[in-house]
Coordinates of C-alpha atoms in Angstrom, one line a residue:
X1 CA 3.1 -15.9 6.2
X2 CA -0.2 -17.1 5.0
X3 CA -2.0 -16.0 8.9
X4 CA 0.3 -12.3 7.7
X5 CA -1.3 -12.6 4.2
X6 CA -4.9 -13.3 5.1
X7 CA -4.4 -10.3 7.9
X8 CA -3.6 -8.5 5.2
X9 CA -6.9 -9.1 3.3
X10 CA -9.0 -8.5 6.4
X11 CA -7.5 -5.0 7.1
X12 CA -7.5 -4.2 3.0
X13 CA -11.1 -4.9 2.6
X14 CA -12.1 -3.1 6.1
X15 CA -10.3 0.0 4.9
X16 CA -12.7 0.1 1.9
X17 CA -16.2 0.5 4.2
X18 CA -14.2 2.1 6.8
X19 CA -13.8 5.0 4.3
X20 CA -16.5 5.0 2.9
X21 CA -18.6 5.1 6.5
X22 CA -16.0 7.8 8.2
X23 CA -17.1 9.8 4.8
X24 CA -21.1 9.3 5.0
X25 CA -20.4 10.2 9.0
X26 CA -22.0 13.5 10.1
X27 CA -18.5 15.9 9.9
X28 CA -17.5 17.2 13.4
X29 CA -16.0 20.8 14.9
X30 CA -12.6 21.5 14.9
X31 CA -10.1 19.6 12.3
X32 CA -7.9 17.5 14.7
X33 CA -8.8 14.3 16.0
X34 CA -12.6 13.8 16.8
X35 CA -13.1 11.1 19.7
X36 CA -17.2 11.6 18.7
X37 CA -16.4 10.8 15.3
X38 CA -16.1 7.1 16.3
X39 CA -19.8 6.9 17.5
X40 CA -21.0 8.4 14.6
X41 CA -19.1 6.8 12.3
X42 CA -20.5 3.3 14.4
X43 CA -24.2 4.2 13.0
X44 CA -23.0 2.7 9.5
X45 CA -23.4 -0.9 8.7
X46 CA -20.5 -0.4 6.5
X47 CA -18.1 0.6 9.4
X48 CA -18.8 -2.2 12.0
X49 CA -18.5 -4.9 9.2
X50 CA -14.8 -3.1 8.9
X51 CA -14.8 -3.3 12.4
X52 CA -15.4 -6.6 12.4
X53 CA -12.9 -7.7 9.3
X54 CA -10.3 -6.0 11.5
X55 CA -10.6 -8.4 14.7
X56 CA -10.0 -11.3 12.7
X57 CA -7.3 -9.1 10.8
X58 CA -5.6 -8.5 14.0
X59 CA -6.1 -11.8 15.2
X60 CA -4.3 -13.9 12.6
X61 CA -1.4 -10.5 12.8
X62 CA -1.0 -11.6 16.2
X63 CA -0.1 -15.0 15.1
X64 CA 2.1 -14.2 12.3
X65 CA 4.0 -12.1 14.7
X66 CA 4.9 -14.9 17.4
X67 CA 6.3 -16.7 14.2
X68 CA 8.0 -14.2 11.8
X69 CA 10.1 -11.4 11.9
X70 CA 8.7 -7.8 12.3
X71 CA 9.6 -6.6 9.0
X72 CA 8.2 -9.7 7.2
X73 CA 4.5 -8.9 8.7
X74 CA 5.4 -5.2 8.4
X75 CA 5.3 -5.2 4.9
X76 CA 2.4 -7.4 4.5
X77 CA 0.6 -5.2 6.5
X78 CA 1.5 -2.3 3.7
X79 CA 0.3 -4.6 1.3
X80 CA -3.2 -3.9 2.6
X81 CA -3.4 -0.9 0.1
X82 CA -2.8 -3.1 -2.6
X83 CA -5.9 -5.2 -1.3
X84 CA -7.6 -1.7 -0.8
X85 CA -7.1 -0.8 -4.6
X86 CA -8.1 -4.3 -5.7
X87 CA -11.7 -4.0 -3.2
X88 CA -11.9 -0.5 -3.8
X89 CA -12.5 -1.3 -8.1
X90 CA -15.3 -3.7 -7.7
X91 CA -17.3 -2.3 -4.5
X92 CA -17.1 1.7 -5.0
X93 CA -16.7 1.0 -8.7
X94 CA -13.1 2.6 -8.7
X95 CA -11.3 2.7 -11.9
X96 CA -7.7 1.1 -12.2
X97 CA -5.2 2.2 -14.4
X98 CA -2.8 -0.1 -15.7
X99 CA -0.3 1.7 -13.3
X100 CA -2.1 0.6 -10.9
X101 CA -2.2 -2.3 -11.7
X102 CA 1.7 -3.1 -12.3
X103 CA 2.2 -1.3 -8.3
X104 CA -0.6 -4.0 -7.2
X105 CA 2.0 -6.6 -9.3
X106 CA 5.0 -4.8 -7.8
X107 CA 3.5 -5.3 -4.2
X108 CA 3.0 -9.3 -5.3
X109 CA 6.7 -9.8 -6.2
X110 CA 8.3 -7.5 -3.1
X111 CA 6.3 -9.9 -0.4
X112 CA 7.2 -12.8 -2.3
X113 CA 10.7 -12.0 -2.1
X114 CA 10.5 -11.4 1.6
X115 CA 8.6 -14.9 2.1
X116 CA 11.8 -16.4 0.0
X117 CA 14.6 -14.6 2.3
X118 CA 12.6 -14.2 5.8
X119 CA 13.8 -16.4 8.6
X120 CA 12.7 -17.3 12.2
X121 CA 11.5 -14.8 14.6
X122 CA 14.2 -13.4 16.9
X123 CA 14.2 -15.3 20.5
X124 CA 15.6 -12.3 22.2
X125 CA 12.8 -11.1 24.8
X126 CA 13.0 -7.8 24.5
X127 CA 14.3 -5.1 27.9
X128 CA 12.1 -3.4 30.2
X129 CA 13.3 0.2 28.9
X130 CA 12.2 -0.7 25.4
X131 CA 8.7 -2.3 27.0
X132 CA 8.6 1.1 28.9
X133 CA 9.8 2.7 25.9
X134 CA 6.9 1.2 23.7
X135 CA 4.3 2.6 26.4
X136 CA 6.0 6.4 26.3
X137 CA 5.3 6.2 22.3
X138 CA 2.0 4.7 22.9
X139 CA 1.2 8.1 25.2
X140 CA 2.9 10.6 22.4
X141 CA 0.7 9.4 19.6
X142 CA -2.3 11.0 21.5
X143 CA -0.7 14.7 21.8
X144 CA -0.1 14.1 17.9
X145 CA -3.7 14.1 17.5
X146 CA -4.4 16.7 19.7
X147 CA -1.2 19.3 18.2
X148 CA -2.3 18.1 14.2
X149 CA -5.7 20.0 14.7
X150 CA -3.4 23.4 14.4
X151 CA -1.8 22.4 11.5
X152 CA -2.8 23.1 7.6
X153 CA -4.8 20.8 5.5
X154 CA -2.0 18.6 3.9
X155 CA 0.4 18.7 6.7
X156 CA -2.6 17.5 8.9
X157 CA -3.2 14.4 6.7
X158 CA 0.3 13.4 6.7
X159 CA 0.7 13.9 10.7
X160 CA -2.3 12.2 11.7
X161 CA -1.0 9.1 9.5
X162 CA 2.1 8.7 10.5
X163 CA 0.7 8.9 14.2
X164 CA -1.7 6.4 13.0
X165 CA 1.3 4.1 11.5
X166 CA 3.2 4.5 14.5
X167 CA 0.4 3.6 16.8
X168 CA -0.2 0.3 14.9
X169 CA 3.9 -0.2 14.7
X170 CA 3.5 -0.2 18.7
X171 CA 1.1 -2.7 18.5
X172 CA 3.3 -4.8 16.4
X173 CA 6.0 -4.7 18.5
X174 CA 4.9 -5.0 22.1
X175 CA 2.9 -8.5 21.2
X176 CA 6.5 -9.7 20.7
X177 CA 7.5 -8.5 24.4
X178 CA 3.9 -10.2 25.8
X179 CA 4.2 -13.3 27.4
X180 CA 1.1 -13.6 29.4
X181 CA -2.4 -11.1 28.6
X182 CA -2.6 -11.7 32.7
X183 CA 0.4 -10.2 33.6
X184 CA -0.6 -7.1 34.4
X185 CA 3.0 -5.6 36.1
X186 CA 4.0 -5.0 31.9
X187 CA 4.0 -2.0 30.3
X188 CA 3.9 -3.2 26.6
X189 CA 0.5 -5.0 27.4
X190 CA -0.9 -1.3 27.7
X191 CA 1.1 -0.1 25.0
X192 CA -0.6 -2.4 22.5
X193 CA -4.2 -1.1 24.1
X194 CA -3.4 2.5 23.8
X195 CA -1.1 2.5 21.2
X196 CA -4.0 0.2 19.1
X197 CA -6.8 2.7 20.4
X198 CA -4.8 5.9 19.7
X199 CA -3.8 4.8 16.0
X200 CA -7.6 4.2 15.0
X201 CA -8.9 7.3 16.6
X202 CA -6.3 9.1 14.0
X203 CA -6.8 7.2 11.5
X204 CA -10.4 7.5 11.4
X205 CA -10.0 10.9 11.9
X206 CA -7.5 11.2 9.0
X207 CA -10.0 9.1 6.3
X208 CA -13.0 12.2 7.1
X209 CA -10.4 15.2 6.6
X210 CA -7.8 16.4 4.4
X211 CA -5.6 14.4 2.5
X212 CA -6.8 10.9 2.8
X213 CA -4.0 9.6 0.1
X214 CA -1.3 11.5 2.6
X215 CA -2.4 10.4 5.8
X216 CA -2.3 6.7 4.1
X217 CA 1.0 7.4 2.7
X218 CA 2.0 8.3 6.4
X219 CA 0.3 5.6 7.7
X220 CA 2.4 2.8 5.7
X221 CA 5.7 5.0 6.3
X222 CA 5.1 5.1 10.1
X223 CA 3.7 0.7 10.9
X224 CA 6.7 -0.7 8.9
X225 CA 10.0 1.2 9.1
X226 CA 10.3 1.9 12.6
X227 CA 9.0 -1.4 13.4
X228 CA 11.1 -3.4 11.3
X229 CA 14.5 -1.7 12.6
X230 CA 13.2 -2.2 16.4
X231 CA 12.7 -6.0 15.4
X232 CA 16.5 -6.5 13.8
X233 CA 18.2 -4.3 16.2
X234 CA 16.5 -4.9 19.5
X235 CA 14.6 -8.6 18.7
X236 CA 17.0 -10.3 17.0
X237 CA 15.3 -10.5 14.0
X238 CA 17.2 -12.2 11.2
X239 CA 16.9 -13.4 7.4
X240 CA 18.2 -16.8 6.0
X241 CA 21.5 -17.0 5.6
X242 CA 22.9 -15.0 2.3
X243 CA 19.9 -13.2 2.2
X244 CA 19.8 -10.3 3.6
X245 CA 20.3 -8.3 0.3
X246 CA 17.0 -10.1 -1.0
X247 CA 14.9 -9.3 2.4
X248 CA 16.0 -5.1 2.4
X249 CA 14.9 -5.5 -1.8
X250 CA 11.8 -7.0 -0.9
X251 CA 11.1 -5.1 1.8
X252 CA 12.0 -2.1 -0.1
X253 CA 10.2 -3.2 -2.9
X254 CA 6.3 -4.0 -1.5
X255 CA 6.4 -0.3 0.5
X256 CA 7.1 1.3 -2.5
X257 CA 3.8 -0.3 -4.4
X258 CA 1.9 0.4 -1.4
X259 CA 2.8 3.9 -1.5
X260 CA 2.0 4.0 -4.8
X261 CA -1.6 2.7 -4.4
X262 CA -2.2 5.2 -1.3
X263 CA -4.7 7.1 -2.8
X264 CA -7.2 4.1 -2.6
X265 CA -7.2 5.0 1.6
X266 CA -9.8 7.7 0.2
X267 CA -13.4 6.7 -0.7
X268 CA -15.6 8.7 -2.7
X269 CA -17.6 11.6 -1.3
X270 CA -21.2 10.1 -0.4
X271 CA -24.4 11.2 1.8
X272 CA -24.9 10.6 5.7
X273 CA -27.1 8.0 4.9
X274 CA -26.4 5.0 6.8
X275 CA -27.0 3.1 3.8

């Protein structure tokens, strides 16, 4: 829970000069997902020290997840936002309200419930049709990207999250169906690469255009409901005994705060300078 905690921290914090970089970047053609984007967005200090916060991020989710359940690291994962709003006050000098503040506090007490009621990880390996499953989702999220350029302003932001939340759900669930990183024969090894690469193309693409507060919203939605029910159904994840209600509350509890604070996905307007 702490390695889920400090992953946490990592990606909140990156999401803050992530933002603020994919703003400053030079704005592309077209509204869907720009692939170019990335490059520019790569000229600002601010966005390869996110870069950077997100490999050890990613690093200590990939521990958490050979040790708890997927809806325990799910919903510190949402609980980014709440490390977004907190970052986002004291380096783009964002102002909380006391709102705010309480969701930040209501984020607090729903992971704290899930630390009090989750149990082990489920031993239950996972099927090849749900590996090759992982893989066919992994695919989809890239004709998302491509189909959410035709789409209006709003319902844009809100598709290009949720395809960026679902990319990053893949990822979550197909390190719990890798054994080896050599064996190359299984499909959920390149489900985590393309589902992991898809999910930050749209996401960066969804923090330069349109609704940045929706496509977060979409975002949390997307990496911890579809993920969580894969790990109970399918993984054999499980709570401690007698608390289940207290795991679903919690759960429940910390997406709701995190959907609350979504508008802190969104940095203010700034220059292309690269400082």
């Amino acid at each position: 829970m702490i390695c889920a905690l400090a992953s946490s921290v990592c990606f909140g914090t990156a999401s803050v000069y992530q933002a603020a970089a994919a703003r400053a970047a030079e704005p592309g053609n077209g509204s869907g997902v720009d692939a170019a984007l990335l490059l520019r967005a790569l000229r600002q200090w601010r966005y390869i020290l996110g870069l950077g916060l997100d490999a050890v991020g990613f690093g200590l989710q990939i521990v958490a997840l050979r040790s708890l359940p997927i809806y325990a690291v799910g919903a510190a994962l949402a609980a980014s936002l709440a490390v977004t709003a907190v970052v986002a006050s004291r380096v783009l000098d964002v102002r909380l309200a006391r709102s705010e503040w309480a969701a930040v506090g209501v984020v607090v007490a729903g992971l704290a419930m899930l630390g009090l009621a989750s149990g082990e990880e489920g031993h239950t390996t996972g099927s090849s049709a749900l590996r090759w499953s992982m893989l066919g989702v992994a695919l989809a999220i890239l004709l998302v990207g491509v189909a959410a350029g035709r789409l209006p302003g709003r319902a844009r932001a809100l598709v290009l999250g949720l395809g960026a939340g679902v990319g990053f759900g893949v990822v979550e669930v197909a390190v719990r169906l890798i054994d080896s990183v050599t064996d190359f024969t299984n499909p959920a090894l390149y489900a985590l690469l393309i589902g992991g690469g898809s999910a930050f193309l749209l996401l960066t693409s969804a923090l330069q255009r349109g609704s940045v507060t929706t496509a977060t919203a979409g975002m949390v939605i997307g990496e911890t409901i579809g993920p969580a029910l894969v790990g109970v159904v399918w993984l054999g994840d499980r709570t401690r005994d007698g608390l289940g209600w207290l795991a679903i509350l919690g759960f429940a509890v910390a997406v709701a705060g995190a959907l609350a604070l979504a508008r802190f996905g969104e940095a203010p307007n700034s220059s292309p300078s690269g400082d």
